[in-house]
Tab-separated table of N, CA and C in Angstrom:
chain	number	residue	atom	x	y	z
A	1448	MET	N	32.053	-69.423	4.135
A	1448	MET	CA	30.718	-68.862	3.728
A	1448	MET	C	29.995	-68.734	4.542
A	1449	LYS	N	30.261	-69.235	5.669
A	1449	LYS	CA	29.117	-69.580	7.083
A	1449	LYS	C	29.300	-68.103	7.252
A	1450	THR	N	29.793	-67.049	7.342
A	1450	THR	CA	30.346	-65.324	7.049
A	1450	THR	C	29.631	-64.694	7.138
A	1451	ILE	N	29.551	-65.566	6.016
A	1451	ILE	CA	28.694	-64.231	4.178
A	1451	ILE	C	27.236	-64.788	4.277
A	1452	GLY	N	26.837	-66.045	4.891
A	1452	GLY	CA	25.355	-66.662	5.032
A	1452	GLY	C	24.959	-65.627	6.937
A	1453	ALA	N	25.647	-65.149	7.433
A	1453	ALA	CA	25.594	-65.250	8.946
A	1453	ALA	C	24.799	-64.135	8.446
A	1454	ALA	N	26.303	-62.689	7.820
A	1454	ALA	CA	25.563	-61.424	7.539
A	1454	ALA	C	24.633	-61.066	6.484
A	1455	ILE	N	24.064	-61.919	5.940
A	1455	ILE	CA	22.767	-61.453	4.946
A	1455	ILE	C	22.113	-62.102	5.708
A	1456	GLY	N	22.354	-62.915	6.220
A	1456	GLY	CA	20.731	-63.366	7.049
A	1456	GLY	C	20.235	-62.471	8.561
A	1457	LEU	N	21.808	-61.630	9.242
A	1457	LEU	CA	21.876	-60.168	10.070
A	1457	LEU	C	20.640	-59.075	9.761
A	1458	GLY	N	22.070	-58.761	8.703
A	1458	GLY	CA	21.103	-57.937	7.881
A	1458	GLY	C	20.042	-58.081	6.816
A	1459	LEU	N	19.415	-59.268	6.588
A	1459	LEU	CA	17.522	-59.147	6.599
A	1459	LEU	C	16.844	-59.048	7.603
A	1460	SER	N	17.200	-59.378	8.063
A	1460	SER	CA	16.876	-59.305	9.969
A	1460	SER	C	16.918	-57.648	9.767
A	1461	LEU	N	17.410	-57.157	10.603
A	1461	LEU	CA	17.541	-55.604	11.087
A	1461	LEU	C	17.227	-54.851	9.962
A	1462	ALA	N	16.897	-55.021	8.185
A	1462	ALA	CA	16.430	-54.112	7.302
A	1462	ALA	C	14.262	-54.794	7.608
A	1463	GLY	N	13.719	-55.303	8.488
A	1463	GLY	CA	12.957	-55.826	8.818
A	1463	GLY	C	12.678	-54.472	10.220
A	1464	CYS	N	13.546	-54.169	11.034
A	1464	CYS	CA	13.203	-53.082	12.011
A	1464	CYS	C	13.803	-51.112	11.106
A	1465	ALA	N	13.915	-51.476	10.270
A	1465	ALA	CA	14.900	-49.553	10.126
A	1465	ALA	C	13.078	-48.751	10.031
A	1466	ALA	N	13.604	-47.932	10.270
A	1466	ALA	CA	12.529	-47.389	9.850
A	1466	ALA	C	12.204	-46.904	8.809
A	1467	THR	N	10.870	-47.484	8.734
A	1467	THR	CA	10.302	-46.475	7.721
A	1467	THR	C	9.108	-45.382	7.436
A	1468	PRO	N	9.245	-44.399	6.438
A	1468	PRO	CA	8.188	-43.677	7.332
A	1468	PRO	C	6.140	-44.140	6.639
A	1469	ALA	N	6.415	-43.470	7.641
A	1469	ALA	CA	4.311	-43.780	7.958
A	1469	ALA	C	3.476	-43.383	6.486
A	1470	ALA	N	3.156	-44.297	6.096
A	1470	ALA	CA	1.806	-44.013	4.433
A	1470	ALA	C	1.038	-42.803	4.896
A	1471	ARG	N	0.690	-41.925	4.504
A	1471	ARG	CA	0.112	-40.982	4.597
A	1471	ARG	C	-1.119	-41.278	3.874
A	1472	PRO	N	-2.202	-40.345	4.968
A	1472	PRO	CA	-3.267	-41.714	4.468
A	1472	PRO	C	-4.579	-40.358	3.463
A	1473	ALA	N	-4.479	-41.265	1.988
A	1473	ALA	CA	-5.022	-39.855	1.293
A	1473	ALA	C	-5.996	-38.802	1.571
A	1474	ALA	N	-6.343	-37.540	1.359
A	1474	ALA	CA	-7.290	-36.450	1.617
A	1474	ALA	C	-8.580	-36.693	1.684
A	1475	VAL	N	-9.423	-36.761	2.612
A	1475	VAL	CA	-10.503	-36.818	2.465
A	1475	VAL	C	-11.134	-35.833	2.312
A	1476	GLY	N	-11.753	-34.913	2.109
A	1476	GLY	CA	-13.311	-33.878	1.491
A	1476	GLY	C	-12.843	-33.086	0.392
A	1477	GLN	N	-12.339	-32.177	0.737
A	1477	GLN	CA	-12.131	-31.569	-0.795
A	1477	GLN	C	-11.148	-31.032	-1.564
A	1478	VAL	N	-11.275	-30.860	-2.904
A	1478	VAL	CA	-9.722	-30.484	-3.281
A	1478	VAL	C	-9.661	-29.313	-3.540
A	1479	ALA	N	-8.437	-28.823	-3.554
A	1479	ALA	CA	-8.535	-26.749	-3.326
A	1479	ALA	C	-8.075	-26.963	-4.760
A	1480	VAL	N	-9.045	-26.141	-5.218
A	1480	VAL	CA	-9.354	-25.436	-6.596
A	1480	VAL	C	-8.803	-24.582	-6.556
A	1481	PRO	N	-7.371	-24.222	-7.924
A	1481	PRO	CA	-6.389	-23.554	-8.111
A	1481	PRO	C	-7.676	-22.221	-8.384
A	1482	TYR	N	-6.872	-20.770	-8.085
A	1482	TYR	CA	-7.049	-19.624	-8.044
A	1482	TYR	C	-7.006	-18.469	-9.126
A	1483	ASN	N	-8.391	-19.076	-10.044
A	1483	ASN	CA	-8.318	-18.512	-11.458
A	1483	ASN	C	-8.872	-17.257	-12.066
A	1484	PRO	N	-8.563	-15.822	-12.086
A	1484	PRO	CA	-9.359	-14.798	-12.317
A	1484	PRO	C	-9.836	-14.612	-13.485
A	1485	ILE	N	-10.401	-15.393	-14.575
A	1485	ILE	CA	-11.068	-15.360	-15.298
A	1485	ILE	C	-12.336	-15.472	-15.083
A	1486	GLY	N	-12.663	-14.346	-15.152
A	1486	GLY	CA	-14.777	-15.271	-15.275
A	1486	GLY	C	-14.449	-14.064	-14.026
A	1487	LEU	N	-14.185	-13.555	-13.234
A	1487	LEU	CA	-14.299	-12.708	-11.861
A	1487	LEU	C	-14.086	-11.846	-12.288
A	1488	GLU	N	-14.126	-10.631	-13.277
A	1488	GLU	CA	-13.932	-9.396	-13.507
A	1488	GLU	C	-15.033	-8.480	-12.887
A	1489	ARG	N	-16.023	-8.992	-13.439
A	1489	ARG	CA	-17.784	-8.219	-12.096
A	1489	ARG	C	-17.558	-8.549	-11.323
A	1490	VAL	N	-16.986	-9.134	-10.498
A	1490	VAL	CA	-16.622	-9.296	-9.027
A	1490	VAL	C	-15.635	-8.484	-8.512
A	1491	ILE	N	-14.518	-9.539	-8.713
A	1491	ILE	CA	-12.400	-8.789	-7.998
A	1491	ILE	C	-12.833	-6.603	-8.185
A	1492	GLY	N	-12.472	-6.395	-6.919
A	1492	GLY	CA	-13.012	-5.021	-7.575
A	1492	GLY	C	-13.974	-4.558	-6.647
A	1493	GLN	N	-15.132	-4.377	-7.416
A	1493	GLN	CA	-16.464	-4.275	-7.002
A	1493	GLN	C	-16.570	-4.199	-5.278
A	1494	ASP	N	-17.312	-3.006	-4.744
A	1494	ASP	CA	-17.333	-3.019	-3.294
A	1494	ASP	C	-18.578	-3.456	-3.541
A	1495	ALA	N	-19.312	-2.765	-2.153
A	1495	ALA	CA	-20.418	-4.128	-2.088
A	1495	ALA	C	-21.635	-3.219	-1.800
A	1496	ALA	N	-22.315	-2.165	-3.249
A	1496	ALA	CA	-22.901	-1.887	-3.289
A	1496	ALA	C	-23.190	-2.521	-4.748
A	1497	SER	N	-22.198	-2.495	-5.382
A	1497	SER	CA	-22.077	-3.149	-6.360
A	1497	SER	C	-22.410	-4.649	-6.287
A	1498	LEU	N	-22.054	-5.860	-5.834
A	1498	LEU	CA	-22.319	-6.555	-6.025
A	1498	LEU	C	-24.037	-6.921	-5.430
A	1499	THR	N	-24.419	-5.612	-4.418
A	1499	THR	CA	-26.043	-5.803	-4.550
A	1499	THR	C	-26.452	-5.359	-5.448
A	1500	ARG	N	-26.270	-4.859	-6.680
A	1500	ARG	CA	-27.036	-4.691	-7.876
A	1500	ARG	C	-26.555	-6.032	-8.715
A	1501	LEU	N	-25.629	-6.576	-8.624
A	1501	LEU	CA	-25.176	-7.077	-9.113
A	1501	LEU	C	-26.377	-8.959	-8.968
A	1502	PHE	N	-25.882	-9.134	-8.007
A	1502	PHE	CA	-26.190	-10.647	-7.151
A	1502	PHE	C	-27.931	-10.396	-6.612
A	1503	GLY	N	-28.330	-8.778	-5.656
A	1503	GLY	CA	-29.324	-8.876	-5.155
A	1503	GLY	C	-28.456	-8.905	-3.722
A	1504	GLN	N	-29.899	-8.780	-2.763
A	1504	GLN	CA	-28.922	-8.834	-1.253
A	1504	GLN	C	-28.312	-10.281	-1.009
A	1505	PRO	N	-28.046	-9.474	0.461
A	1505	PRO	CA	-26.487	-10.303	0.057
A	1505	PRO	C	-27.093	-12.030	1.390
A	1506	ASP	N	-27.334	-12.886	1.631
A	1506	ASP	CA	-27.687	-13.921	2.051
A	1506	ASP	C	-26.857	-13.561	3.426
A	1507	ALA	N	-25.675	-13.205	3.858
A	1507	ALA	CA	-25.200	-13.261	5.113
A	1507	ALA	C	-24.557	-11.776	4.416
A	1508	ASP	N	-24.320	-10.760	5.422
A	1508	ASP	CA	-23.302	-9.931	5.999
A	1508	ASP	C	-22.589	-9.817	7.202
A	1509	ILE	N	-21.530	-9.695	6.888
A	1509	ILE	CA	-20.645	-10.491	8.477
A	1509	ILE	C	-19.327	-9.568	8.345
A	1510	ARG	N	-19.223	-8.217	9.376
A	1510	ARG	CA	-18.471	-7.619	9.240
A	1510	ARG	C	-17.547	-8.352	10.495
A	1511	GLU	N	-16.060	-7.956	10.234
A	1511	GLU	CA	-15.005	-7.677	11.327
A	1511	GLU	C	-14.337	-6.478	11.311
A	1512	GLY	N	-14.230	-5.823	12.244
A	1512	GLY	CA	-12.526	-4.868	12.126
A	1512	GLY	C	-13.459	-4.006	10.822
A	1513	THR	N	-12.601	-4.076	9.216
A	1513	THR	CA	-12.547	-3.440	8.579
A	1513	THR	C	-13.545	-4.356	7.294
A	1514	ALA	N	-12.661	-5.302	7.915
A	1514	ALA	CA	-13.111	-6.392	6.655
A	1514	ALA	C	-14.761	-6.836	6.677
A	1515	ARG	N	-15.240	-7.060	5.491
A	1515	ARG	CA	-16.350	-7.424	5.437
A	1515	ARG	C	-16.973	-8.731	4.808
A	1516	LYS	N	-18.096	-9.745	4.741
A	1516	LYS	CA	-17.682	-10.662	3.652
A	1516	LYS	C	-19.108	-10.284	3.305
A	1517	LEU	N	-19.607	-10.852	1.924
A	1517	LEU	CA	-20.830	-10.972	1.942
A	1517	LEU	C	-20.618	-12.449	1.460
A	1518	GLN	N	-22.658	-13.216	1.550
A	1518	GLN	CA	-22.431	-14.147	1.015
A	1518	GLN	C	-23.497	-13.851	0.609
A	1519	PHE	N	-24.257	-15.229	-0.734
A	1519	PHE	CA	-24.354	-14.802	-1.927
A	1519	PHE	C	-24.952	-16.531	-1.721
A	1520	GLN	N	-26.406	-16.930	-1.752
A	1520	GLN	CA	-26.905	-18.097	-2.374
A	1520	GLN	C	-28.034	-18.008	-3.141
A	1521	GLY	N	-27.649	-19.083	-3.619
A	1521	GLY	CA	-28.345	-19.901	-4.781
A	1521	GLY	C	-28.712	-20.641	-4.903
A	1522	ARG	N	-29.122	-21.597	-5.876
A	1522	ARG	CA	-29.817	-23.025	-6.195
A	1522	ARG	C	-28.070	-23.596	-7.000
A	1523	PHE	N	-27.000	-23.250	-7.471
A	1523	PHE	CA	-26.470	-24.420	-7.625
A	1523	PHE	C	-25.575	-23.911	-6.700
A	1524	CYS	N	-25.494	-22.932	-6.253
A	1524	CYS	CA	-23.985	-22.272	-5.017
A	1524	CYS	C	-24.341	-21.141	-4.040
A	1525	VAL	N	-23.343	-21.651	-3.256
A	1525	VAL	CA	-22.234	-20.295	-2.300
A	1525	VAL	C	-21.388	-19.398	-2.797
A	1526	LEU	N	-21.963	-17.821	-2.681
A	1526	LEU	CA	-20.123	-17.232	-2.746
A	1526	LEU	C	-20.181	-16.595	-1.396
A	1527	ASP	N	-18.842	-16.142	-1.441
A	1527	ASP	CA	-18.698	-15.547	-0.343
A	1527	ASP	C	-17.809	-14.634	-0.838
A	1528	ALA	N	-17.760	-13.380	-0.894
A	1528	ALA	CA	-16.785	-12.408	-1.055
A	1528	ALA	C	-16.580	-11.697	-0.176
A	1529	TYR	N	-15.141	-11.046	0.012
A	1529	TYR	CA	-14.260	-10.991	1.111
A	1529	TYR	C	-13.998	-9.428	0.575
A	1530	LEU	N	-14.071	-8.359	1.647
A	1530	LEU	CA	-14.316	-6.602	0.539
A	1530	LEU	C	-12.403	-6.843	1.986
A	1531	TYR	N	-12.019	-6.327	1.478
A	1531	TYR	CA	-10.810	-5.230	2.482
A	1531	TYR	C	-11.073	-4.011	1.384
A	1532	PRO	N	-10.341	-2.688	3.001
A	1532	PRO	CA	-10.160	-1.552	2.605
A	1532	PRO	C	-8.521	-1.402	2.336
A	1533	LYS	N	-8.436	-0.714	1.448
A	1533	LYS	CA	-6.980	0.122	0.785
A	1533	LYS	C	-6.878	0.946	0.371
A	1534	ASP	N	-5.662	1.882	0.926
A	1534	ASP	CA	-5.111	2.726	0.668
A	1534	ASP	C	-6.387	3.955	1.486
A	1535	GLY	N	-7.005	3.744	2.472
A	1535	GLY	CA	-8.776	5.067	2.882
A	1535	GLY	C	-9.102	5.117	1.782
A	1536	GLN	N	-9.761	3.329	1.588
A	1536	GLN	CA	-10.754	3.784	0.208
A	1536	GLN	C	-11.634	2.300	0.726
A	1537	PRO	N	-13.172	3.384	0.298
A	1537	PRO	CA	-13.821	1.908	1.080
A	1537	PRO	C	-13.717	0.356	0.513
A	1538	PRO	N	-14.432	-0.769	1.464
A	1538	PRO	CA	-14.182	-2.123	0.855
A	1538	PRO	C	-14.352	-2.407	-0.534
A	1539	ARG	N	-13.366	-3.524	-0.948
A	1539	ARG	CA	-13.876	-3.498	-2.419
A	1539	ARG	C	-13.562	-4.914	-2.785
A	1540	VAL	N	-14.356	-5.933	-2.845
A	1540	VAL	CA	-13.990	-7.637	-2.941
A	1540	VAL	C	-12.032	-8.601	-3.965
A	1541	THR	N	-11.628	-8.070	-2.769
A	1541	THR	CA	-10.441	-9.316	-2.898
A	1541	THR	C	-10.281	-10.803	-3.323
A	1542	TYR	N	-10.786	-10.842	-3.036
A	1542	TYR	CA	-10.791	-12.566	-3.196
A	1542	TYR	C	-12.565	-13.193	-2.962
A	1543	ILE	N	-12.763	-13.964	-3.774
A	1543	ILE	CA	-14.104	-14.740	-3.560
A	1543	ILE	C	-13.831	-16.382	-3.583
A	1544	ASP	N	-14.377	-17.288	-3.148
A	1544	ASP	CA	-14.626	-18.676	-3.033
A	1544	ASP	C	-15.985	-18.894	-2.881
A	1545	ALA	N	-16.417	-20.575	-3.821
A	1545	ALA	CA	-18.111	-20.921	-4.016
A	1545	ALA	C	-17.833	-21.849	-3.601
A	1546	ARG	N	-18.651	-22.700	-3.665
A	1546	ARG	CA	-19.108	-23.986	-3.194
A	1546	ARG	C	-20.723	-24.201	-3.739
A	1547	GLU	N	-20.637	-25.555	-3.895
A	1547	GLU	CA	-21.829	-26.649	-3.330
A	1547	GLU	C	-22.606	-25.696	-2.582
A	1548	PRO	N	-24.103	-25.603	-2.545
A	1548	PRO	CA	-24.427	-26.179	-1.226
A	1548	PRO	C	-24.195	-27.202	-0.134
A	1549	ASP	N	-23.614	-28.249	-0.504
A	1549	ASP	CA	-22.871	-29.544	-0.036
A	1549	ASP	C	-21.432	-28.860	0.625
A	1550	GLY	N	-20.860	-28.264	0.366
A	1550	GLY	CA	-19.597	-28.129	1.031
A	1550	GLY	C	-18.890	-28.211	-0.098
A	1551	SER	N	-19.482	-29.305	-1.203
A	1551	SER	CA	-18.803	-29.215	-2.809
A	1551	SER	C	-17.962	-28.735	-3.274
A	1552	THR	N	-16.745	-28.465	-3.936
A	1552	THR	CA	-16.152	-27.457	-4.266
A	1552	THR	C	-16.584	-27.364	-5.809
A	1553	ILE	N	-16.772	-25.475	-6.473
A	1553	ILE	CA	-17.303	-25.629	-7.880
A	1553	ILE	C	-16.756	-24.533	-8.185
A	1554	ASP	N	-16.418	-24.461	-9.948
A	1554	ASP	CA	-15.541	-22.875	-10.087
A	1554	ASP	C	-15.845	-21.837	-9.651
A	1555	ARG	N	-15.103	-21.367	-9.106
A	1555	ARG	CA	-15.866	-19.702	-8.916
A	1555	ARG	C	-16.904	-18.738	-9.783
A	1556	ALA	N	-16.405	-18.781	-11.456
A	1556	ALA	CA	-17.303	-18.178	-12.241
A	1556	ALA	C	-17.825	-18.992	-12.690
A	1557	SER	N	-18.577	-20.118	-12.754
A	1557	SER	CA	-18.996	-20.274	-12.702
A	1557	SER	C	-20.729	-20.040	-11.573
A	1558	CYS	N	-19.869	-20.075	-10.239
A	1558	CYS	CA	-20.793	-19.843	-8.820
A	1558	CYS	C	-21.401	-18.164	-9.204
A	1559	VAL	N	-20.865	-17.829	-10.300
A	1559	VAL	CA	-20.856	-16.108	-10.674
A	1559	VAL	C	-21.612	-15.892	-11.212
A	1560	SER	N	-21.810	-16.656	-12.783
A	1560	SER	CA	-22.762	-16.560	-14.075
A	1560	SER	C	-23.799	-17.020	-13.058
A	1561	ALA	N	-23.732	-18.531	-12.298
A	1561	ALA	CA	-24.798	-18.956	-12.283
A	1561	ALA	C	-26.170	-18.192	-11.060
A	1562	LEU	N	-25.341	-17.441	-9.928
A	1562	LEU	CA	-25.669	-16.172	-8.741
A	1562	LEU	C	-26.389	-15.199	-9.717
A	1563	THR	N	-25.664	-14.464	-10.643
A	1563	THR	CA	-26.782	-13.183	-11.953
A	1563	THR	C	-27.510	-13.678	-11.953
A	1564	ARG	N	-27.907	-14.845	-12.041
A	1564	ARG	CA	-29.066	-15.131	-12.386
A	1564	ARG	C	-30.073	-15.684	-11.516
A	1565	ARG	N	-29.757	-15.481	-10.917
A	1565	ARG	CA	-30.917	-16.195	-9.567
A	1565	ARG	C	-31.739	-14.811	-9.387
A	1566	GLU	N	-33.176	-14.916	-8.798
A	1566	GLU	CA	-34.172	-14.221	-8.815
A	1566	GLU	C	-33.200	-13.513	-7.599
A	1567	GLY	N	-33.514	-12.477	-7.739
A	1567	GLY	CA	-33.603	-10.779	-7.007
A	1567	GLY	C	-31.499	-10.723	-7.200
A	1568	GLY	N	-31.426	-11.124	-8.838
A	1568	GLY	CA	-29.856	-10.216	-8.939
A	1568	GLY	C	-30.680	-9.890	-10.096
A	1569	LYS	N	-29.014	-8.874	-10.865
A	1569	LYS	CA	-29.960	-8.637	-12.015
A	1569	LYS	C	-29.032	-8.842	-12.793
């Protein structure tokens, strides 16, 4: 009986020494919004001239090699359109990202819709 009690006591004391995985802190900041192309048909696949007709003059035009990023800012959101060339064709939008002016996440299609109504857009 003493042996069983000693074994249980030893087991319990060793269990406290076992390595336990560190708890991961909750992610702070933004939550990734899944990329959904619905509602983005007016933007995806367009060239820079088409975006300018749709939204007005970009607030930023950044080029890096053959890639280009056009940024459009409105009252409700900021839209980054990434244009890349393919098969010798002029650069076209292959991806867009959107956020509220404070950096929080916003639905991309909602941002596109809001920017088409901003002053300077058509």
